[in-house]
Amino acid sequence: MTLDRRSFIKLVGSASGLALAGCATQGPAVSAGSAADIMPKGSARRVVVVGGGYGGAIAAKYVRMLDKSIEVVMIERNDHFVSCPFSNLYIGGLIKDLDPLTIRYDKLTANHGVKVLQAEVTAVDPAAKTVVTTKGTLKYDRLIMSPGIDFRLEEMKGYDAAAMDLMPHAWKAGPQTVLLRKQLEAMKDGGTVVMSVPLAPYRCPPGPYERANMISLYLKQHKPKSKLIMLDANPDVSSKGALFKKGWKDNYANIFEYRGAKKVTEVDAKNRSVIIEGIDEVKGDVVNVIPPQRAGRIAVAAGLVGDDKNWCPVNPTTFESAKHKDIHVIGDACIAGAMPKSGYSANSEAKICAQNVVALMNGKPTTDMSGINVCYSYVTADQAISVAAVYTVKDGKIVGVPNSGGVSPIDYSQAKSEAIYAHSWLKNILTEMST
Amino acid sequence: MKMKKSLVSWALVAGCTFSGAAMAAPPTPEMLSYACAGCHGTNGSSAGLSMPSLASQSKSAIVDAMKKFKSGDRPSTVMGRLAKGYSDADFDAMGNFYSKQKFHPTTQMVDAAKAKKGADLEDANCSRCHIDQGKDGKDDTPVMASQWLDYLKMQAELYDSGKRKMPKDMADKWNKLSKEDREALLHFYASQK
Ligand SMILES: Cc1cc2nc3c(=O)[nH]c(=O)nc-3n(C[C@H](O)[C@H](O)[C@H](O)COP(=O)(O)OP(=O)(O)OC[C@H]3O[C@@H](n4cnc5c(N)ncnc54)[C@H](O)[C@@H]3O)c2cc1C
């Protein structure tokens, strides 16, 4: 049995062409799971949720809020979760430690009866309706996956685990975030910081540009002779462009340099340099490489990604996978039409999915989706800009409701209020996930 | 052996149908309202100091606020942009949902002396509309009790700067109050639960 299970996992891995080694900086590498059924299913129907981040924690909580007769098991590799939102403020020095960005799950259990299993999910068997974890297997009636992202390292030559320790991505919050901050602190005044941005779509479209603001702020305050160069694979700033550019001109003109259509394809970790399309080499004292991304590798291993081999196509009403029945994919990993890959989107998608999962499990009609995204980006110590939108389904696709939504006024007249609201947004969304 | 078989069936279910999509009903009050909670807290109980709790607000207070955000009558940052994404029927549904949610009591640091002074002022000036110490939302009067002091102060600033328009009845009273009295009222409401 154990052997069978191992060969099954191997097969799944090779069938999807997935490189199983060296993707993550957090948690164990994918390895063979254990075959024993660790949570034998009783008579209650069961939803298993993979991931305890912006999507998963909310999906788990809302399924329980909507139907207490459904057992919910949330599987997360870590015993805590560190928010990417606001991690750029830590890098810039506006937040002194990661505590305000960190949540735990004990109240989800106490308040809602969500069962939390700390384990790595190593395989999914859609036919047998089981997930395999490092601690054993579990059966499910419906599975909700919100595993976030992993990196397309095959498109970033030389960027292995050792290179990540020298040139952090900090695109999953935690030790990588702390490392980038430490490197900035250790850098001499007059040094050069280099950031590389992948082609869209990637997690958090405005995230790299907000990070540029926060690094520039730090340099301006503490190392004013230093420079930050951004090499963006996109032809132009891919989110809130006019607003970001105004922010750079008004605040960081002597520090920050933006270069569009510069696709970094290779790194030289020993030399602390990045290489653009195999030709131009750009060297930095601190280098922040944000690699191209795809759905978290468990979504790839489970055969949930579509023709692009990167992201998971889903039904826009239920977020049920277009590939496998009874499996739903939410958050960064899924293709949610016009909804960006953001924490707010993941939160909204989780609730839409939870409501329709509960409806489907009770033989009730599903409900059309209505979703929201709001993303704040900090520009200076006390100014932020935002993008906001309401989403609906039209002709089978998620679209923004016409004539609604949009970005902050270009004159920054609301930027101080938005900086205040951004803090309350974080507090509320993290409280939602953890209570 | 069992495993091999299930792998085969994986391939077969690829491209399976979207169950239920065609028969989906229009968004329910929950579908519309849960989405707001990312900023306003689960079921409208806000943990963020500058964000109001929506829980237990009267239906007409929610509908009135959303319509004013949509028209620009009430100043906002993201709310105006978001309100444009909804119909009057959606506002009704959200109003229904939030009016049924349990009142959200908060524990916050308020100045006890100010709160006490505010209690007397409230009785004489505000209690006809903001009934039950601001715990009950009558008609389109918002629930004030237990709202975060930061939020109340931000709204008072908007009123005082003329950016947010006050109902005439309220302006008649508010405009006669000193700066200190106004602040005392906010401390009073924040302390009520
Ligand atoms: C620098 C930065 C700034 C950002 N700022 C904002 C912002 O201001 N606002 C905003 O809305 N969004 C922001 N985002 C985007 C936001 O972080 C993501 O969109 C959001 O986290 C997506 O949620 P998710 O549930 O898909 O993934 P995650 O939140 O990453 O959660 C995935 C979870 O699944 C777990 N997991 C994955 N695979 C397995 C497995 N095999 N077994 C067990 N557990 C597993 C992971 O450990 C993780 O906890 C930002 C992102 C970055 C990088």
PDB file of C-alpha atoms in Angstrom, chain A residues 58-70 112 350-359 362, chain B residues 28 30-31 34 97:
ATOM      1  CA  ILE A  58     -12.354  32.507   5.015  1.00  0.00           C
ATOM      2  CA  ALA A  59     -13.772  29.597   3.035  1.00  0.00           C
ATOM      3  CA  ALA A  60     -13.402  27.298   6.060  1.00  0.00           C
ATOM      4  CA  LYS A  61     -15.071  29.793   8.401  1.00  0.00           C
ATOM      5  CA  TYR A  62     -17.974  30.663   6.095  1.00  0.00           C
ATOM      6  CA  VAL A  63     -18.875  27.062   5.274  1.00  0.00           C
ATOM      7  CA  ARG A  64     -19.238  26.510   9.023  1.00  0.00           C
ATOM      8  CA  MET A  65     -21.148  29.779   9.491  1.00  0.00           C
ATOM      9  CA  LEU A  66     -23.596  28.709   6.796  1.00  0.00           C
ATOM     10  CA  ASP A  67     -24.079  25.065   7.743  1.00  0.00           C
ATOM     11  CA  LYS A  68     -22.952  23.646  11.077  1.00  0.00           C
ATOM     12  CA  SER A  69     -23.828  20.116   9.983  1.00  0.00           C
ATOM     13  CA  ILE A  70     -20.883  20.138   7.554  1.00  0.00           C
ATOM     14  CA  HIS A 112     -16.703  28.041  14.387  1.00  0.00           C
ATOM     15  CA  ALA A 350     -13.924  32.379  -0.639  1.00  0.00           C
ATOM     16  CA  LYS A 351     -17.335  33.620   0.476  1.00  0.00           C
ATOM     17  CA  ILE A 352     -18.896  33.173  -2.964  1.00  0.00           C
ATOM     18  CA  CYS A 353     -17.445  29.673  -3.124  1.00  0.00           C
ATOM     19  CA  ALA A 354     -18.521  28.780   0.439  1.00  0.00           C
ATOM     20  CA  GLN A 355     -22.115  29.859  -0.207  1.00  0.00           C
ATOM     21  CA  ASN A 356     -22.388  27.856  -3.398  1.00  0.00           C
ATOM     22  CA  VAL A 357     -20.584  24.821  -1.985  1.00  0.00           C
ATOM     23  CA  VAL A 358     -23.105  24.747   0.854  1.00  0.00           C
ATOM     24  CA  ALA A 359     -25.967  25.177  -1.651  1.00  0.00           C
ATOM     25  CA  ASN A 362     -27.768  20.679   0.216  1.00  0.00           C
TER      26      ASN A 362
ATOM     27  CA  THR B  28     -28.949  36.850  -2.268  1.00  0.00           C
ATOM     28  CA  GLU B  30     -25.795  37.338   1.934  1.00  0.00           C
ATOM     29  CA  MET B  31     -23.998  37.144  -1.418  1.00  0.00           C
ATOM     30  CA  TYR B  34     -20.542  39.232   2.787  1.00  0.00           C
ATOM     31  CA  PHE B  97     -29.061  41.894   5.837  1.00  0.00           C
TER      32      PHE B  97
END
